[in-house]
Coordinates of C-alpha atoms and ligand atoms in Angstrom, one line a residue:
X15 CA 66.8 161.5 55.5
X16 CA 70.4 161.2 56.4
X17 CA 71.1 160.6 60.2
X18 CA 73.6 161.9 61.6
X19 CA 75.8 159.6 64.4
X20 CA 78.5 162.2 66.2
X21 CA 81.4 159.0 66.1
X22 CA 84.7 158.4 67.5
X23 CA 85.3 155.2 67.5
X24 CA 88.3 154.4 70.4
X25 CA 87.7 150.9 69.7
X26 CA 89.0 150.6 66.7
X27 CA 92.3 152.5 66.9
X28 CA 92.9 149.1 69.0
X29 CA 95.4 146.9 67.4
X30 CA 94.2 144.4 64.8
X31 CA 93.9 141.3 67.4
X32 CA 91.1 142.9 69.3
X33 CA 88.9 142.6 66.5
X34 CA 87.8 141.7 62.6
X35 CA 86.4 144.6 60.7
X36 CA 83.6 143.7 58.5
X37 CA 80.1 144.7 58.1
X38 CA 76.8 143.7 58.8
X39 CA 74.3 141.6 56.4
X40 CA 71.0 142.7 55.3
X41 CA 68.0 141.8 56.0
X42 CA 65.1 141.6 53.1
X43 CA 62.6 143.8 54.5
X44 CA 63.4 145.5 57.8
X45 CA 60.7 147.2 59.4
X46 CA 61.1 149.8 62.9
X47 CA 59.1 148.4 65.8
X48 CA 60.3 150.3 68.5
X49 CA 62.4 153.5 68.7
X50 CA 63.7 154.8 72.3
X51 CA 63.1 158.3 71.6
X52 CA 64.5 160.1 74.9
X53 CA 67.7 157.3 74.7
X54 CA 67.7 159.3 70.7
X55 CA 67.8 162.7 72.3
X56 CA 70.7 161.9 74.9
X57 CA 72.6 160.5 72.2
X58 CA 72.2 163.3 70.2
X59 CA 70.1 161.3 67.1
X60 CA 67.6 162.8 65.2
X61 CA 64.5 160.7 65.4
X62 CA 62.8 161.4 62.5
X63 CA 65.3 160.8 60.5
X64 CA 66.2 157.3 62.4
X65 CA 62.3 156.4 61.9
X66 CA 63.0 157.6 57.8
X67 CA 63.6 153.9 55.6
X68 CA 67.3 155.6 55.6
X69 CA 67.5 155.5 59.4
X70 CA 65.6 152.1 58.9
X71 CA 68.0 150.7 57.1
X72 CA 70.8 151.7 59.3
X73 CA 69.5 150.1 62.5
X74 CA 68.4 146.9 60.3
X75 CA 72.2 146.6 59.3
X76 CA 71.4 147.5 55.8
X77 CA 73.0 150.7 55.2
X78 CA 76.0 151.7 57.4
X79 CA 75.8 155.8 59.3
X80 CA 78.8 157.9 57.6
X81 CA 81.8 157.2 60.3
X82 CA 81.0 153.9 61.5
X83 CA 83.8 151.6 61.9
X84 CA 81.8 148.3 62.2
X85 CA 83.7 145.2 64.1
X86 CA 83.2 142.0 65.9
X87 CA 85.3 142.4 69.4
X88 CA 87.1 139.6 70.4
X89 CA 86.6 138.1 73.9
X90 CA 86.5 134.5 76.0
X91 CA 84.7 133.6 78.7
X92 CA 83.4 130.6 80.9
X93 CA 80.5 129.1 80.1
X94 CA 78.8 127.4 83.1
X95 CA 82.4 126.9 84.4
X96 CA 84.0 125.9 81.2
X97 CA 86.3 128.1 79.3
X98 CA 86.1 128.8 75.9
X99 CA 89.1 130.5 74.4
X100 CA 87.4 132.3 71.7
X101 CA 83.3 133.2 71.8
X102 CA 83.9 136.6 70.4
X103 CA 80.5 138.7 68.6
X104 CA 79.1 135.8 66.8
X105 CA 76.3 137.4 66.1
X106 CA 76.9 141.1 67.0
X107 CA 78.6 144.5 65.4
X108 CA 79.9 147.6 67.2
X109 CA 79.0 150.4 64.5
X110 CA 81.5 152.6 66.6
X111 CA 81.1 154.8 69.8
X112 CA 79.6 158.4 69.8
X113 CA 80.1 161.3 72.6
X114 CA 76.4 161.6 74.0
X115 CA 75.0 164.8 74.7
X116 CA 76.4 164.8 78.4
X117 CA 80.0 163.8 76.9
X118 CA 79.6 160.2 78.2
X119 CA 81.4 157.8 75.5
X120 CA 78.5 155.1 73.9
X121 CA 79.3 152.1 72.1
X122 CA 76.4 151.6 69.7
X123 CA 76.1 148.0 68.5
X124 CA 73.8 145.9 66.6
X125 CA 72.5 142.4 67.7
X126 CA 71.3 139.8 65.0
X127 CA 73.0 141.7 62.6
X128 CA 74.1 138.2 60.9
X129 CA 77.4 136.0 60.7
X130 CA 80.8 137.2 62.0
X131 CA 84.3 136.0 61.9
X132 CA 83.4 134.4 65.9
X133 CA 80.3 132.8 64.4
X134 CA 80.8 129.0 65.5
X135 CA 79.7 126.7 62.7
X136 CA 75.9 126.2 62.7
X137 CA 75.2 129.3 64.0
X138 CA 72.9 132.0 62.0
X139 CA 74.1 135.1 63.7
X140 CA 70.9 136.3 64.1
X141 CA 68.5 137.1 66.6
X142 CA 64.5 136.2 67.3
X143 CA 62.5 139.0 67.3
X144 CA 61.3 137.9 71.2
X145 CA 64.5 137.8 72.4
X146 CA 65.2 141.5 70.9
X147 CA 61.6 142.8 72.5
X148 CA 62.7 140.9 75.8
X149 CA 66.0 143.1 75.9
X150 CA 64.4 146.2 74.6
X151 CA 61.4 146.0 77.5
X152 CA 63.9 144.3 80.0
X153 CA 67.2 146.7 80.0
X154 CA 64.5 150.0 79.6
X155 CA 63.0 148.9 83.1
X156 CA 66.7 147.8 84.3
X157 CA 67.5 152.0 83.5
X158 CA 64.1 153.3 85.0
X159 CA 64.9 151.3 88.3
X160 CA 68.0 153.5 88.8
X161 CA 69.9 150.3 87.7
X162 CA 73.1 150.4 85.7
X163 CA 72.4 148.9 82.3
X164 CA 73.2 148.4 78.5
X165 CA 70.5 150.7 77.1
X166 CA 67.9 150.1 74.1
X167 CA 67.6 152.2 71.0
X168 CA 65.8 150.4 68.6
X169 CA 64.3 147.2 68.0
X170 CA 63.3 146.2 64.0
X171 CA 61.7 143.1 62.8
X172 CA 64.0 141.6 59.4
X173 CA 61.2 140.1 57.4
X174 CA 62.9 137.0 57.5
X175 CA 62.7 133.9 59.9
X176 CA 65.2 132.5 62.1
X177 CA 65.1 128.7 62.4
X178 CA 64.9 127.7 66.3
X179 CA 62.9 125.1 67.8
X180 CA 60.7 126.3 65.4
X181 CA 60.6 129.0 62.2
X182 CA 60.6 132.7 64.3
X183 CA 60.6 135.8 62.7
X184 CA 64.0 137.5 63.2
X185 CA 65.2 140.9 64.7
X186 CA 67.9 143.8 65.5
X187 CA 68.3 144.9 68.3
X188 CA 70.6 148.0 68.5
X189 CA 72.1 148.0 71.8
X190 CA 74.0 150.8 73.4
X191 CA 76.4 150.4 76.5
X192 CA 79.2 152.3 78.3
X193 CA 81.3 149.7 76.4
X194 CA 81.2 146.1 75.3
X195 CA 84.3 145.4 77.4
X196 CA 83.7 141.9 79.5
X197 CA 85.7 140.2 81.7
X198 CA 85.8 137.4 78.7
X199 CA 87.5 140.1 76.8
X200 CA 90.5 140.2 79.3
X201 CA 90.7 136.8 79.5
X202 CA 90.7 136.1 75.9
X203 CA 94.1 137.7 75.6
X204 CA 95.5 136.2 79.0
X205 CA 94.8 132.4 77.5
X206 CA 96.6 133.5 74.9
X207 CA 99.6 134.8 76.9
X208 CA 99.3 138.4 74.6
X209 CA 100.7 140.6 77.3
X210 CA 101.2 143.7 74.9
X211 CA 97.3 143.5 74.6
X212 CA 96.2 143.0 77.7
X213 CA 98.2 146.0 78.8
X214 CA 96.8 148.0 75.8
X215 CA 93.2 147.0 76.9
X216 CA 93.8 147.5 81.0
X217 CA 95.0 151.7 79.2
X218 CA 91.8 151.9 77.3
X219 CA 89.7 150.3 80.5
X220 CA 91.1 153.0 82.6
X221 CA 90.8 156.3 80.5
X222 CA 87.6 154.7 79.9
X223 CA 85.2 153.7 83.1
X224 CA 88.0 154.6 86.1
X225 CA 90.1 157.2 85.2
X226 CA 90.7 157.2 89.3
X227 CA 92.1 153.9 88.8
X228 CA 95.7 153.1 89.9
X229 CA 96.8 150.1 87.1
X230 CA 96.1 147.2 86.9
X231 CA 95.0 146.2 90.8
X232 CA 93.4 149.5 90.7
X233 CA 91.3 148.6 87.5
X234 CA 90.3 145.3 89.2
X235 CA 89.4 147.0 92.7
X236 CA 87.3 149.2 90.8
X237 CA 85.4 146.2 88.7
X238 CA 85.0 144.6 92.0
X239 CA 83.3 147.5 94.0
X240 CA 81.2 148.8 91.0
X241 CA 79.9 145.2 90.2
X242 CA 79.1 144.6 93.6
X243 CA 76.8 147.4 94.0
X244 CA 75.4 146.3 90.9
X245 CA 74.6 142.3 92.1
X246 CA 73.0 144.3 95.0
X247 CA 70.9 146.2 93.2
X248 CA 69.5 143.4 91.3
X249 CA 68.9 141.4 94.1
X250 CA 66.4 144.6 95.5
X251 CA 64.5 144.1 92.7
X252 CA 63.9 140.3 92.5
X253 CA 66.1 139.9 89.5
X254 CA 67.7 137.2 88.3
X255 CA 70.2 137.5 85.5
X256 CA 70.3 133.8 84.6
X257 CA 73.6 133.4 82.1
X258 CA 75.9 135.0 84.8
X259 CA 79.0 134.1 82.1
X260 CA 82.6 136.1 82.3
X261 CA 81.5 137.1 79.1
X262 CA 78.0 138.5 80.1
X263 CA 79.9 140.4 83.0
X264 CA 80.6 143.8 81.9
X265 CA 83.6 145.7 83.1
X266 CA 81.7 148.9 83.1
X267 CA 79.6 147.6 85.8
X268 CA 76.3 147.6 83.6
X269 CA 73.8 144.8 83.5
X270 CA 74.6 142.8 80.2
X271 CA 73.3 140.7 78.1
X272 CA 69.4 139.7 79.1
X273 CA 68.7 136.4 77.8
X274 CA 66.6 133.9 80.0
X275 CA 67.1 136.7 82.8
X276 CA 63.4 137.4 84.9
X277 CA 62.2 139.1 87.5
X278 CA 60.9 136.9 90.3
X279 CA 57.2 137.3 90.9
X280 CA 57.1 135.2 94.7
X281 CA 59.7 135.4 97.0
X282 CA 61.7 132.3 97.0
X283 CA 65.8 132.4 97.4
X284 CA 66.6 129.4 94.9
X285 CA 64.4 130.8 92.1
X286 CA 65.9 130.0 88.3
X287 CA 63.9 130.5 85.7
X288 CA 66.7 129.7 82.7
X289 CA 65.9 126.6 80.5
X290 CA 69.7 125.7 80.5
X291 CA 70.2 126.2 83.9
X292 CA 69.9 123.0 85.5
X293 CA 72.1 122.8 88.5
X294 CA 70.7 126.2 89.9
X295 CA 74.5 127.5 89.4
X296 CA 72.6 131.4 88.9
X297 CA 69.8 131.2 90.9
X298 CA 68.6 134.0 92.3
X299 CA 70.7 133.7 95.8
X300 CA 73.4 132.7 93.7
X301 CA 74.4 135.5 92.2
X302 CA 76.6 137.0 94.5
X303 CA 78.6 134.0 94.8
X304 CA 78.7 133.3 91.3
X305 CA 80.3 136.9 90.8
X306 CA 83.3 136.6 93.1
X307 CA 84.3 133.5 90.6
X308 CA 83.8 135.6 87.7
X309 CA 85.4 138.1 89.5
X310 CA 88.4 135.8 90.0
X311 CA 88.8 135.2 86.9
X312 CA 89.4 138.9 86.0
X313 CA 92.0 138.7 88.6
X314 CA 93.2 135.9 87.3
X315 CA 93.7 137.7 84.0
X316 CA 95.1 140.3 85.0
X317 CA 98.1 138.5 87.0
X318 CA 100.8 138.9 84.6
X319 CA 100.1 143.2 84.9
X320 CA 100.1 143.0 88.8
X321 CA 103.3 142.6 89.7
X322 CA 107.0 141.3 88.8
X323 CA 106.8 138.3 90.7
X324 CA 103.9 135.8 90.2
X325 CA 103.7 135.3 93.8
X326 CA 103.7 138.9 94.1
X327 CA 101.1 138.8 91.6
X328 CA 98.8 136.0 93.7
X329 CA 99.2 138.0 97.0
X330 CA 98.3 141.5 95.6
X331 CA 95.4 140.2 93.8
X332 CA 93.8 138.1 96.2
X333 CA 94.2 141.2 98.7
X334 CA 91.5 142.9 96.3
X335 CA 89.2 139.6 96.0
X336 CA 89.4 139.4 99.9
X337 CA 87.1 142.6 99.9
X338 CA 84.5 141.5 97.9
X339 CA 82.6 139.4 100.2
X340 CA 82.4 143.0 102.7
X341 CA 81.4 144.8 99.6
X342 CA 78.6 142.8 98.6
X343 CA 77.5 142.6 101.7
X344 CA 77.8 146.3 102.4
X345 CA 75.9 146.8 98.9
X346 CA 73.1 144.1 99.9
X347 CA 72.4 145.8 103.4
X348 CA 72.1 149.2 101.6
X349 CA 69.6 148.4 99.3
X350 CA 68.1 146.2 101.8
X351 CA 67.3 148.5 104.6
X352 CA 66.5 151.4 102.0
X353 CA 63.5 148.8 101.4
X354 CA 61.7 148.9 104.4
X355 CA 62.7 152.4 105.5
X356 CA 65.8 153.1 107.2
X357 CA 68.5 155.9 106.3
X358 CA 70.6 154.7 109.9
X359 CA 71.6 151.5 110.6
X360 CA 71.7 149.2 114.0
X361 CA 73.2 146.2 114.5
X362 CA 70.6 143.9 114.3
X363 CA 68.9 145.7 111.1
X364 CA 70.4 143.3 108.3
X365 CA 68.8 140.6 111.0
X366 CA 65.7 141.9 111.0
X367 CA 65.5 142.0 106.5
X368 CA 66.3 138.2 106.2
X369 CA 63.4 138.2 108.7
X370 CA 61.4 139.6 106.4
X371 CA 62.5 137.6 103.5
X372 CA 62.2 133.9 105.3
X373 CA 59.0 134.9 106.2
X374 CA 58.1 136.0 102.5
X375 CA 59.6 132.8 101.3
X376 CA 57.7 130.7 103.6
X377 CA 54.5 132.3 102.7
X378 CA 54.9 132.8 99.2
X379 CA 55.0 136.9 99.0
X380 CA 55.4 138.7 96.3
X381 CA 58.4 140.3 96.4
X382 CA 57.8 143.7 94.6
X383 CA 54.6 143.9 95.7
X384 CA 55.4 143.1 99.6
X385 CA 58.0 145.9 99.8
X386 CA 55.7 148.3 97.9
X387 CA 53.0 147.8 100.0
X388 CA 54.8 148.8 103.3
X389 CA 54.3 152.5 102.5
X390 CA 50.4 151.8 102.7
X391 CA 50.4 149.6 105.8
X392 CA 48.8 146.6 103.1
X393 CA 51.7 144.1 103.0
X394 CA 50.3 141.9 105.3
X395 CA 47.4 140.5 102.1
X396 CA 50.7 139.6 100.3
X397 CA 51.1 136.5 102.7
X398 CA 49.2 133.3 102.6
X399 CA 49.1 133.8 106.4
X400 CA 48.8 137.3 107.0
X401 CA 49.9 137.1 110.4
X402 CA 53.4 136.2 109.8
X403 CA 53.5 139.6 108.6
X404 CA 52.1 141.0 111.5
X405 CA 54.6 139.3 113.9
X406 CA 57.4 141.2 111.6
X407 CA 55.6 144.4 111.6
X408 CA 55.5 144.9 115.2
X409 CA 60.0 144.5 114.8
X410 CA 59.9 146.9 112.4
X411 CA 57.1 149.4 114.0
X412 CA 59.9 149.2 117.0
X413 CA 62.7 149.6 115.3
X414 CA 61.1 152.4 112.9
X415 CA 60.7 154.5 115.9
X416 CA 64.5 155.1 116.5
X417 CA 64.0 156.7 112.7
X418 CA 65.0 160.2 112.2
X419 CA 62.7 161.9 109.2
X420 CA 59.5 160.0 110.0
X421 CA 56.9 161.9 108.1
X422 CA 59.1 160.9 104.7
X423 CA 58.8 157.6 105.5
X424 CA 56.0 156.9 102.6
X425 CA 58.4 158.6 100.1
X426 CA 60.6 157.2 101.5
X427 CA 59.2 154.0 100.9
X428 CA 57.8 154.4 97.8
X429 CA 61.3 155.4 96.1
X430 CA 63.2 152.3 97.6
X431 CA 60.6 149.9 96.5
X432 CA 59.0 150.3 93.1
X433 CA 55.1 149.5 92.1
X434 CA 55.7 148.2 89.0
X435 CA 58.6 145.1 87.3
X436 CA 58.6 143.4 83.8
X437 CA 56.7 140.2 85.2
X438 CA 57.6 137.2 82.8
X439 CA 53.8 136.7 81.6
X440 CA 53.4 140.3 81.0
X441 CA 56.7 140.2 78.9
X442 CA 55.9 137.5 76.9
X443 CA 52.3 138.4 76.5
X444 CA 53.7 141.9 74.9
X445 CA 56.0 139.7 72.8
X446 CA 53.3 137.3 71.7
X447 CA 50.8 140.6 70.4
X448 CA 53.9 142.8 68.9
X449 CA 54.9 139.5 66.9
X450 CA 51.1 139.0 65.6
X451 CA 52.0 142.8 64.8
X452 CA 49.8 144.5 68.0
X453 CA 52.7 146.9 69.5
X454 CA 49.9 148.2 72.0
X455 CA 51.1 145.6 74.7
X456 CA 54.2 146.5 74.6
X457 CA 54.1 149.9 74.3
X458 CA 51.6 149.8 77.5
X459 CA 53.9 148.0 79.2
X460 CA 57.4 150.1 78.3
X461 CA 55.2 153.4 79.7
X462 CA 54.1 151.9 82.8
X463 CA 57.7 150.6 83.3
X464 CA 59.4 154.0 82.5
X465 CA 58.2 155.5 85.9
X466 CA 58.3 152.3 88.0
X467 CA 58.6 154.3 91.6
X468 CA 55.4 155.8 90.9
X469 CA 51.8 155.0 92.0
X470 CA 50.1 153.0 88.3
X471 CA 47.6 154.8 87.2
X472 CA 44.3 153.0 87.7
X473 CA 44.2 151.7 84.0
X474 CA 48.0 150.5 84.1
X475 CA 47.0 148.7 87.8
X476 CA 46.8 144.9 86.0
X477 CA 50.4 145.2 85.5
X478 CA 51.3 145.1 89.3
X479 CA 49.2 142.2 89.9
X480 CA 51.0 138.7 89.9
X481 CA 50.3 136.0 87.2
X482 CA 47.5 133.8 88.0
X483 CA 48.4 130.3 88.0
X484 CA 47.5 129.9 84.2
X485 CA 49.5 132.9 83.3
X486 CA 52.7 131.5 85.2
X487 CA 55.9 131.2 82.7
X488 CA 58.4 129.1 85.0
X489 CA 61.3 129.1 82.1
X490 CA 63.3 131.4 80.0
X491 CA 65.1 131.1 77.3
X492 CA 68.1 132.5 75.8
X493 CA 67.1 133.3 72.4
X494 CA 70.3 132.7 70.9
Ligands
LIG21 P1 75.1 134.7 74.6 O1 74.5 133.5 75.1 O2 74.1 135.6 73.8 O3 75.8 135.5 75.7 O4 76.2 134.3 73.6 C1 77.2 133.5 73.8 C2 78.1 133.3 72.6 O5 77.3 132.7 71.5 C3 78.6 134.6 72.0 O6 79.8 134.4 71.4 C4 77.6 134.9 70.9 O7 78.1 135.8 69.9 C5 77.3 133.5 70.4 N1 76.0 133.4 69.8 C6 74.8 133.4 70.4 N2 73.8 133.3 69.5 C7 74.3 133.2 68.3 C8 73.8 133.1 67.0 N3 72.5 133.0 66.7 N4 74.7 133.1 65.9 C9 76.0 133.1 66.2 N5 76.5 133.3 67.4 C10 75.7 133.3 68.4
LIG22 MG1 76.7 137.0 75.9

């Protein structure tokens, strides 16, 4: 069966340096694992025909769609706080971009489709099959939380191993996004001093993600404000993105790139869970800290567009950076009061949150499960010492009253605080059974997660309950 991909492909009437053409390489016996069937229909794709060995074969990297221009995209990026001119898709194709069903422009990519042109030496441009069932469960339950995210059409398994610490079997992932675009891919061109492009890339950015946008400063006031509602979001839902990298920023404002990322499971503010991340630099509290430098460094980028003279420049752009720190904040308290309840807001209401959450650390409360639990009146058995909680509860009891809307307080509740996250143990015990060829864990788990606001159904309840000590998985990895 022939499938059908409705492309136009705006990256690649780019000019030649944003890019190198070439296709993917194939793998010896693909075989379709998972297949996002409503993320098909949005798209406009034909499942059947994407689940047929032709469809197969596309989404292995085997066969290319009729109209796909496939590329590696150029880009930079800082790397733990060193910059590397040129990282680039090492290990990645953009097939092209279609018009979804909604007229929303999708870049549809493949991951571990094999070596590219930004492939550093050594490297296999490939892609454990974990690490693709990791994104695929990860980034669905991202987009079911209401958060904005690179999506997950298909994951395949190659037939063939990929040699890590050990021999893995190998994967594809194929990724979709609002676009690819990072901040690495800005700054990529602005080491290099290419103005022409960085001008031709600020035009595409623009038409793109913020047609409202006013240039260049615009553009960057518009990166700033959508990515701090985005570091907000993650932080009201215990995530952790763990490889926060220019190049893993996306200009879109989606989540990118989920490596070692996790959700926590007990509250604790310097959580990491990254295997490379030894200094804490993305730990959990981190984050919105670690954006405004990445965030700088789009500015930074961006200087020579900003204005005639470079002090100009400076001044202009560090106006725009100024308002970050209010922004995030604004963003945090948002999805922080949402949490326990409140549509108005009083002074001392983003006080009495970081009550909450020193008295979660303290006591070691889950933090999904201790927000959830509000709407029942049952968070209290989420601390060691359930009278912390009490203490806290008479606050909020008092402060609850000044509420408007009080009888939608459970809904309320419930829709700001969600019963269900991709735990680590139950993430890699999916992973474990799909690569031993059992899908039913996974599949389990990517149903449950698909309605996260909603109460589990009594079978599905296991996956809201924490890991028991044995079940703990303290590190990630990024499965490069
Ligand atoms: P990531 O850690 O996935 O964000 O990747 C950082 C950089 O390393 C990007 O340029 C990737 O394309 C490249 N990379 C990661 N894994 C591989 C791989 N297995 N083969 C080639 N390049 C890779
Ligand atoms: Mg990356």
């Amino acid at each position: 069966m022939t499938v059908t991909f409705p492309f136009d492909n705006s990256y690649a009437r780019l000019p030649e340096r944003f890019y190198i053409r070439q296709g993917p390489v194939p793998v010896r016996a693909p075989e379709l694992l998972l297949l996002n069937l409503t993320l098909a229909e949005e798209l406009g794709l034909d499942a059947d025909a994407l689940r047929s060995p032709e469809g197969t074969a596309i989404l292995a990297g085997n066969a290319l769609p009729e109209g796909a221009e496939p590329l590696a995209q150029a880009y930079a990026g800082h790397q733990f706080g060193g910059f590397s001119p040129v990282l680039g898709d090492g290990r990645a194709l953009l097939l092209g971009e279609v018009i979804d069903r909604s007229g929303r422009r999708r870049d549809i990519q493949l991951k571990g489709s094999g070596l590219t042109g930004f492939s550093r030496p050594g490297s296999d441009g490939r892609a454990p099959l974990g690490a693709v069932i990791r994104e695929f469960i990860v980034s669905e339950a991202m987009h079911a939380l209401a958060i904005p995210t690179t999506r997950s059409l298909a994951a395949v398994a190659t037939g063939e191993h990929v040699r890590r610490e050990a021999l893995l079997p190998g994967g594809v992932l194929t990724r979709v996004a609002a676009s690819h675009i990072r901040v690495g891919t800005f700054q990529f061109f602005a080491a290099r001093g290419d103005v022409a492009a960085l001008e031709a890339l600020r035009d595409h950015v623009i038409a793109r993600h913020f047609p409202e946008a006013d240039g260049a400063i615009g553009l960057l006031e518009a990166v700033i404000a959508s990515q701090a509602r985005l570091v907000a979001a993650w932080m009201g839902v215990g995530f952790i993105h763990g490889v926060m990298n220019t190049d893993n920023t996306a200009i879109s404002g989606e989540t990118i790139d989920f490596g070692p990322c996790a959700f926590m499971d007990a509250f604790h503010p310097g959580t990491v869970y990254s295997s490379i991340d030894h200094g804490g630099r993305y730990a959990y509290m981190r984050q919105p800290e670690i954006l405004a430098w990445n965030l700088a460094q789009l500015a930074t980028a961006l200087l020579p567009l900003v204005a005639e003279t470079e002090e100009e420049a400076l001044e202009t752009a560090q106006a725009a950076m100024q308002r970050y720190p209010d922004l995030v904040r604004a963003a945090w308290a948002d999805v922080f009061t949402r949490k326990i309840g409140l549509t108005t807001r009083e002074d001392d209401d983003v006080a009495l949150v970081a009550d909450l959450l020193e008295r979660m650390a303290a006591q070691e409360a889950d933090f999904t499960n201790s927000f959830r639990a509000l709407k029942d009146g049952a968070s209290r058995d989420q601390f060691l010492e359930p009278e912390a909680f009490d203490q806290w509860e008479a606050r909020w009891r008092a402060r609850l009253a000044r509420e408007p809307g009080l009888e939608a307080l459970p809904e309320r509740l419930a829709s700001a605080n969600p019963a269900v996250i991709p735990r680590n143990h139950r993430v890699e015990q999916a992973i474990e059974a799909a690569i031993e060829g059992d899908l039913a864990p996974a599949s389990r788990l990517i149903t449950a997660l698909a309605r996260p606001f909603d109460d589990l159904a009594p079978d599905m309840a296991n996956l809201a309950r924490p890991p028991r000590t044995e079940e703990r998985v303290l590190q990630t990895f990024c499965g490069t």
